[in-house]
Amino acid sequence: MRRVTVVGGGAAGLMAALSGARAGAQVTLLERNEKLGKKLYITGKGRCNLTNAVSPEDFLPNVVTHPRFLYSALHALPPAALMELMESLGCPVQVQRGARVFPQSEKASDVTRALERELRRLGVEIRLNARVRSLTRREDAVTGVEMWDGQKLPADAVIVCTGGQSYPSTGSTGDGWSLLGECGHTLYPALPSLVPLICREPWVRALAGLSLKNVRLSVTQGQKKLFSDLGEMLFTHTGISGPLVLSASAYVTALEVEELDFRLDLKPGLDRKQLDRRVVRDIAQAPQRQLAGVLCGLYPARLAATVAQLCQLDARMPAGRLTQAQRARLVDMTAALPLPVTAVGPLQEAVVTHGGAEVRQFDPSTLQSRLVHGLYAAGELLDVDALTGGFNLHIAFATGFVAGRAAAQR
């Protein structure tokens, strides 16, 4: 039996250990924390959005970084197969809005427990509170791992699944960067992805707690459109957040955000002519009413006063006194409200990490290193990341599945 050591007991590590053991390997799973799947427990706000019920072809457009590298992994373990696997392990799943898949219990702990039960049934040796210091090698092949207590564990293959560097309290502190770096792998800096955006303008912070639905956020760099989508967003005491903003952050985290243009269309269902007619109609119905009150028909009251302020209009003036030029400013602001984003939120608050191991140095069909024989990597440690909706967690499961199977068979 081939001896396979998996470093890291998160989503990728659990699946790598499972697929390796099912393929006939003698598997040892090393986890630095006191329990397995610590980061899994907080995914989806504790509900664990474990995948998205779409085909591999529809999955790939949701991958922001190196989607083509994941083609083999997504066909080896597509979302439908992962759902079937969880069901077979005693963890029934359900599909919710946006094709997001959760355990029926809506408890992330049930996902971890189901996988751990199967690992123990397969005879996987699970070592907790076990931190790897380095990889042992002979020439261009890995021979095992050395623990921080000095113990050396021989192995025919080692799969590094230590995750990214977001949520360091879960153990994702960048151990994998060191392990792969000492083997000569190129590693890109860890940057935050799926993270709130910082806005220091007082008017943004004054709207903290205000949630907007069915708005369009667009991000451009000069003439180049980087992002544009409909969805929900939230004003916070530090800037903006919500699903729409988190998705936008994935496209801008490696850029100088102060050089980008962020615009919010508050009424994406109306073009400028339709919007102008709407404003004219609302004013005609109550010309003596204060402008802020009339604008409440377009957007929430707290935002109405802010939009008027940004247009340099008196929110208390009778709406009927609005000139054509002032109305044009109002329409422009409604269709393209500039958001003064000054920075991307910190890595500690990011859902996932952008950056990691250069994917060209790994075989996409096996996840084996092209530099060191017997060395594999899976999950967030690789330089791949996706949008919200279960895509990132599925990437971890799928790449772990491929790496575990390949490590056991070769």
mmCIF file with all atom_site columns, C-alpha atoms in Angstrom, residues 284-406:
data_model
loop_
_atom_site.group_PDB
_atom_site.id
_atom_site.type_symbol
_atom_site.label_atom_id
_atom_site.label_alt_id
_atom_site.label_comp_id
_atom_site.label_asym_id
_atom_site.label_entity_id
_atom_site.label_seq_id
_atom_site.pdbx_PDB_ins_code
_atom_site.Cartn_x
_atom_site.Cartn_y
_atom_site.Cartn_z
_atom_site.occupancy
_atom_site.B_iso_or_equiv
_atom_site.pdbx_formal_charge
_atom_site.auth_seq_id
_atom_site.auth_comp_id
_atom_site.auth_asym_id
_atom_site.auth_atom_id
_atom_site.pdbx_PDB_model_num
ATOM 1   C CA . ALA A 1 284 ? -46.085 66.616 -10.610 1.00 0.00 ? 284 ALA A CA 1
ATOM 2   C CA . GLN A 1 285 ? -48.060 64.597 -8.084  1.00 0.00 ? 285 GLN A CA 1
ATOM 3   C CA . ALA A 1 286 ? -46.761 66.661 -5.127  1.00 0.00 ? 286 ALA A CA 1
ATOM 4   C CA . PRO A 1 287 ? -44.911 69.811 -6.295  1.00 0.00 ? 287 PRO A CA 1
ATOM 5   C CA . GLN A 1 288 ? -45.047 71.474 -2.869  1.00 0.00 ? 288 GLN A CA 1
ATOM 6   C CA . ARG A 1 289 ? -43.673 68.464 -1.046  1.00 0.00 ? 289 ARG A CA 1
ATOM 7   C CA . GLN A 1 290 ? -40.043 68.567 0.111   1.00 0.00 ? 290 GLN A CA 1
ATOM 8   C CA . LEU A 1 291 ? -37.600 67.138 -2.402  1.00 0.00 ? 291 LEU A CA 1
ATOM 9   C CA . ALA A 1 292 ? -36.381 64.463 0.036   1.00 0.00 ? 292 ALA A CA 1
ATOM 10  C CA . GLY A 1 293 ? -39.948 63.241 0.481   1.00 0.00 ? 293 GLY A CA 1
ATOM 11  C CA . VAL A 1 294 ? -40.504 62.956 -3.258  1.00 0.00 ? 294 VAL A CA 1
ATOM 12  C CA . LEU A 1 295 ? -37.224 61.078 -3.699  1.00 0.00 ? 295 LEU A CA 1
ATOM 13  C CA . CYS A 1 296 ? -38.389 58.500 -1.128  1.00 0.00 ? 296 CYS A CA 1
ATOM 14  C CA . GLY A 1 297 ? -40.437 57.074 -3.997  1.00 0.00 ? 297 GLY A CA 1
ATOM 15  C CA . LEU A 1 298 ? -37.164 56.192 -5.734  1.00 0.00 ? 298 LEU A CA 1
ATOM 16  C CA . TYR A 1 299 ? -35.028 54.963 -2.855  1.00 0.00 ? 299 TYR A CA 1
ATOM 17  C CA . PRO A 1 300 ? -34.952 54.678 0.965   1.00 0.00 ? 300 PRO A CA 1
ATOM 18  C CA . ALA A 1 301 ? -35.449 57.869 2.999   1.00 0.00 ? 301 ALA A CA 1
ATOM 19  C CA . ARG A 1 302 ? -31.908 57.861 4.431   1.00 0.00 ? 302 ARG A CA 1
ATOM 20  C CA . LEU A 1 303 ? -30.483 57.619 0.940   1.00 0.00 ? 303 LEU A CA 1
ATOM 21  C CA . ALA A 1 304 ? -32.834 60.269 -0.501  1.00 0.00 ? 304 ALA A CA 1
ATOM 22  C CA . ALA A 1 305 ? -31.342 63.026 1.639   1.00 0.00 ? 305 ALA A CA 1
ATOM 23  C CA . THR A 1 306 ? -27.818 61.841 0.806   1.00 0.00 ? 306 THR A CA 1
ATOM 24  C CA . VAL A 1 307 ? -28.430 61.850 -2.949  1.00 0.00 ? 307 VAL A CA 1
ATOM 25  C CA . ALA A 1 308 ? -29.844 65.360 -2.740  1.00 0.00 ? 308 ALA A CA 1
ATOM 26  C CA . GLN A 1 309 ? -26.777 66.453 -0.771  1.00 0.00 ? 309 GLN A CA 1
ATOM 27  C CA . LEU A 1 310 ? -24.400 64.912 -3.330  1.00 0.00 ? 310 LEU A CA 1
ATOM 28  C CA . CYS A 1 311 ? -26.283 66.792 -6.064  1.00 0.00 ? 311 CYS A CA 1
ATOM 29  C CA . GLN A 1 312 ? -25.816 69.994 -4.065  1.00 0.00 ? 312 GLN A CA 1
ATOM 30  C CA . LEU A 1 313 ? -29.552 70.342 -3.655  1.00 0.00 ? 313 LEU A CA 1
ATOM 31  C CA . ASP A 1 314 ? -31.525 71.418 -0.606  1.00 0.00 ? 314 ASP A CA 1
ATOM 32  C CA . ALA A 1 315 ? -33.450 68.307 0.455   1.00 0.00 ? 315 ALA A CA 1
ATOM 33  C CA . ARG A 1 316 ? -36.067 70.562 2.123   1.00 0.00 ? 316 ARG A CA 1
ATOM 34  C CA . MET A 1 317 ? -36.856 72.649 -0.967  1.00 0.00 ? 317 MET A CA 1
ATOM 35  C CA . PRO A 1 318 ? -40.260 72.195 -2.665  1.00 0.00 ? 318 PRO A CA 1
ATOM 36  C CA . ALA A 1 319 ? -39.778 69.566 -5.346  1.00 0.00 ? 319 ALA A CA 1
ATOM 37  C CA . GLY A 1 320 ? -41.657 71.714 -7.865  1.00 0.00 ? 320 GLY A CA 1
ATOM 38  C CA . ARG A 1 321 ? -38.825 74.263 -7.852  1.00 0.00 ? 321 ARG A CA 1
ATOM 39  C CA . LEU A 1 322 ? -36.368 71.754 -9.270  1.00 0.00 ? 322 LEU A CA 1
ATOM 40  C CA . THR A 1 323 ? -34.865 73.106 -12.517 1.00 0.00 ? 323 THR A CA 1
ATOM 41  C CA . GLN A 1 324 ? -34.203 70.984 -15.573 1.00 0.00 ? 324 GLN A CA 1
ATOM 42  C CA . ALA A 1 325 ? -30.439 71.160 -14.939 1.00 0.00 ? 325 ALA A CA 1
ATOM 43  C CA . GLN A 1 326 ? -30.901 70.136 -11.308 1.00 0.00 ? 326 GLN A CA 1
ATOM 44  C CA . ARG A 1 327 ? -33.145 67.264 -12.387 1.00 0.00 ? 327 ARG A CA 1
ATOM 45  C CA . ALA A 1 328 ? -30.486 66.103 -14.839 1.00 0.00 ? 328 ALA A CA 1
ATOM 46  C CA . ARG A 1 329 ? -27.926 66.042 -12.006 1.00 0.00 ? 329 ARG A CA 1
ATOM 47  C CA . LEU A 1 330 ? -30.337 64.004 -9.919  1.00 0.00 ? 330 LEU A CA 1
ATOM 48  C CA . VAL A 1 331 ? -30.906 61.509 -12.725 1.00 0.00 ? 331 VAL A CA 1
ATOM 49  C CA . ASP A 1 332 ? -27.167 61.153 -13.336 1.00 0.00 ? 332 ASP A CA 1
ATOM 50  C CA . MET A 1 333 ? -26.505 60.582 -9.638  1.00 0.00 ? 333 MET A CA 1
ATOM 51  C CA . THR A 1 334 ? -29.254 57.969 -9.417  1.00 0.00 ? 334 THR A CA 1
ATOM 52  C CA . ALA A 1 335 ? -27.963 56.072 -12.442 1.00 0.00 ? 335 ALA A CA 1
ATOM 53  C CA . ALA A 1 336 ? -24.267 56.319 -11.548 1.00 0.00 ? 336 ALA A CA 1
ATOM 54  C CA . LEU A 1 337 ? -23.694 57.154 -7.893  1.00 0.00 ? 337 LEU A CA 1
ATOM 55  C CA . PRO A 1 338 ? -19.893 57.362 -7.384  1.00 0.00 ? 338 PRO A CA 1
ATOM 56  C CA . LEU A 1 339 ? -18.647 55.267 -4.464  1.00 0.00 ? 339 LEU A CA 1
ATOM 57  C CA . PRO A 1 340 ? -15.414 56.628 -2.935  1.00 0.00 ? 340 PRO A CA 1
ATOM 58  C CA . VAL A 1 341 ? -13.636 53.301 -2.362  1.00 0.00 ? 341 VAL A CA 1
ATOM 59  C CA . THR A 1 342 ? -10.172 53.834 -0.906  1.00 0.00 ? 342 THR A CA 1
ATOM 60  C CA . ALA A 1 343 ? -9.057  50.292 -0.031  1.00 0.00 ? 343 ALA A CA 1
ATOM 61  C CA . VAL A 1 344 ? -9.913  46.608 0.056   1.00 0.00 ? 344 VAL A CA 1
ATOM 62  C CA . GLY A 1 345 ? -10.750 45.189 3.474   1.00 0.00 ? 345 GLY A CA 1
ATOM 63  C CA . PRO A 1 346 ? -8.108  43.287 5.483   1.00 0.00 ? 346 PRO A CA 1
ATOM 64  C CA . LEU A 1 347 ? -7.107  39.701 4.770   1.00 0.00 ? 347 LEU A CA 1
ATOM 65  C CA . GLN A 1 348 ? -8.307  38.654 8.228   1.00 0.00 ? 348 GLN A CA 1
ATOM 66  C CA . GLU A 1 349 ? -11.884 39.472 7.178   1.00 0.00 ? 349 GLU A CA 1
ATOM 67  C CA . ALA A 1 350 ? -11.715 37.877 3.718   1.00 0.00 ? 350 ALA A CA 1
ATOM 68  C CA . VAL A 1 351 ? -13.805 34.833 2.869   1.00 0.00 ? 351 VAL A CA 1
ATOM 69  C CA . VAL A 1 352 ? -11.000 33.414 0.726   1.00 0.00 ? 352 VAL A CA 1
ATOM 70  C CA . THR A 1 353 ? -7.405  34.154 -0.237  1.00 0.00 ? 353 THR A CA 1
ATOM 71  C CA . HIS A 1 354 ? -6.350  35.419 -3.646  1.00 0.00 ? 354 HIS A CA 1
ATOM 72  C CA . GLY A 1 355 ? -2.830  34.229 -4.420  1.00 0.00 ? 355 GLY A CA 1
ATOM 73  C CA . GLY A 1 356 ? -0.885  31.111 -3.514  1.00 0.00 ? 356 GLY A CA 1
ATOM 74  C CA . ALA A 1 357 ? 0.956   28.469 -5.484  1.00 0.00 ? 357 ALA A CA 1
ATOM 75  C CA . GLU A 1 358 ? 1.578   29.074 -9.190  1.00 0.00 ? 358 GLU A CA 1
ATOM 76  C CA . VAL A 1 359 ? -0.787  26.601 -10.871 1.00 0.00 ? 359 VAL A CA 1
ATOM 77  C CA . ARG A 1 360 ? 1.432   26.081 -13.926 1.00 0.00 ? 360 ARG A CA 1
ATOM 78  C CA . GLN A 1 361 ? 3.839   24.216 -11.651 1.00 0.00 ? 361 GLN A CA 1
ATOM 79  C CA . PHE A 1 362 ? 1.187   21.533 -10.978 1.00 0.00 ? 362 PHE A CA 1
ATOM 80  C CA . ASP A 1 363 ? -0.401  18.948 -13.269 1.00 0.00 ? 363 ASP A CA 1
ATOM 81  C CA . PRO A 1 364 ? -4.109  19.892 -13.392 1.00 0.00 ? 364 PRO A CA 1
ATOM 82  C CA . SER A 1 365 ? -5.195  16.279 -13.944 1.00 0.00 ? 365 SER A CA 1
ATOM 83  C CA . THR A 1 366 ? -3.418  14.970 -10.820 1.00 0.00 ? 366 THR A CA 1
ATOM 84  C CA . LEU A 1 367 ? -2.438  18.061 -8.795  1.00 0.00 ? 367 LEU A CA 1
ATOM 85  C CA . GLN A 1 368 ? 1.089   16.647 -8.551  1.00 0.00 ? 368 GLN A CA 1
ATOM 86  C CA . SER A 1 369 ? 3.996   19.082 -8.506  1.00 0.00 ? 369 SER A CA 1
ATOM 87  C CA . ARG A 1 370 ? 5.984   19.374 -11.722 1.00 0.00 ? 370 ARG A CA 1
ATOM 88  C CA . LEU A 1 371 ? 9.056   20.168 -9.601  1.00 0.00 ? 371 LEU A CA 1
ATOM 89  C CA . VAL A 1 372 ? 9.009   17.492 -6.890  1.00 0.00 ? 372 VAL A CA 1
ATOM 90  C CA . HIS A 1 373 ? 7.750   13.953 -7.490  1.00 0.00 ? 373 HIS A CA 1
ATOM 91  C CA . GLY A 1 374 ? 5.196   12.738 -4.955  1.00 0.00 ? 374 GLY A CA 1
ATOM 92  C CA . LEU A 1 375 ? 4.259   16.261 -3.807  1.00 0.00 ? 375 LEU A CA 1
ATOM 93  C CA . TYR A 1 376 ? 0.669   17.412 -4.332  1.00 0.00 ? 376 TYR A CA 1
ATOM 94  C CA . ALA A 1 377 ? -1.308  20.520 -3.393  1.00 0.00 ? 377 ALA A CA 1
ATOM 95  C CA . ALA A 1 378 ? -5.051  21.193 -3.206  1.00 0.00 ? 378 ALA A CA 1
ATOM 96  C CA . GLY A 1 379 ? -7.560  23.757 -2.066  1.00 0.00 ? 379 GLY A CA 1
ATOM 97  C CA . GLU A 1 380 ? -7.089  27.416 -1.247  1.00 0.00 ? 380 GLU A CA 1
ATOM 98  C CA . LEU A 1 381 ? -3.303  27.066 -1.187  1.00 0.00 ? 381 LEU A CA 1
ATOM 99  C CA . LEU A 1 382 ? -3.414  27.021 -4.997  1.00 0.00 ? 382 LEU A CA 1
ATOM 100 C CA . ASP A 1 383 ? -3.725  30.351 -6.813  1.00 0.00 ? 383 ASP A CA 1
ATOM 101 C CA . VAL A 1 384 ? -7.405  29.855 -7.677  1.00 0.00 ? 384 VAL A CA 1
ATOM 102 C CA . ASP A 1 385 ? -10.413 31.657 -6.243  1.00 0.00 ? 385 ASP A CA 1
ATOM 103 C CA . ALA A 1 386 ? -14.052 32.171 -7.191  1.00 0.00 ? 386 ALA A CA 1
ATOM 104 C CA . LEU A 1 387 ? -17.179 34.167 -6.416  1.00 0.00 ? 387 LEU A CA 1
ATOM 105 C CA . THR A 1 388 ? -19.573 33.542 -3.536  1.00 0.00 ? 388 THR A CA 1
ATOM 106 C CA . GLY A 1 389 ? -22.175 30.799 -3.727  1.00 0.00 ? 389 GLY A CA 1
ATOM 107 C CA . GLY A 1 390 ? -20.331 27.624 -2.725  1.00 0.00 ? 390 GLY A CA 1
ATOM 108 C CA . PHE A 1 391 ? -17.820 27.758 -5.569  1.00 0.00 ? 391 PHE A CA 1
ATOM 109 C CA . ASN A 1 392 ? -14.689 28.149 -3.437  1.00 0.00 ? 392 ASN A CA 1
ATOM 110 C CA . LEU A 1 393 ? -15.595 25.316 -1.099  1.00 0.00 ? 393 LEU A CA 1
ATOM 111 C CA . HIS A 1 394 ? -16.328 23.047 -4.034  1.00 0.00 ? 394 HIS A CA 1
ATOM 112 C CA . ILE A 1 395 ? -12.926 23.873 -5.530  1.00 0.00 ? 395 ILE A CA 1
ATOM 113 C CA . ALA A 1 396 ? -11.345 22.690 -2.284  1.00 0.00 ? 396 ALA A CA 1
ATOM 114 C CA . PHE A 1 397 ? -13.338 19.447 -2.314  1.00 0.00 ? 397 PHE A CA 1
ATOM 115 C CA . ALA A 1 398 ? -12.714 18.777 -6.028  1.00 0.00 ? 398 ALA A CA 1
ATOM 116 C CA . THR A 1 399 ? -8.972  19.454 -6.002  1.00 0.00 ? 399 THR A CA 1
ATOM 117 C CA . GLY A 1 400 ? -8.596  17.422 -2.794  1.00 0.00 ? 400 GLY A CA 1
ATOM 118 C CA . PHE A 1 401 ? -10.482 14.563 -4.414  1.00 0.00 ? 401 PHE A CA 1
ATOM 119 C CA . VAL A 1 402 ? -8.209  14.539 -7.461  1.00 0.00 ? 402 VAL A CA 1
ATOM 120 C CA . ALA A 1 403 ? -4.980  14.858 -5.443  1.00 0.00 ? 403 ALA A CA 1
ATOM 121 C CA . GLY A 1 404 ? -5.920  12.076 -3.028  1.00 0.00 ? 404 GLY A CA 1
ATOM 122 C CA . ARG A 1 405 ? -6.857  9.650  -5.778  1.00 0.00 ? 405 ARG A CA 1
ATOM 123 C CA . ALA A 1 406 ? -3.765  10.402 -7.844  1.00 0.00 ? 406 ALA A CA 1
#
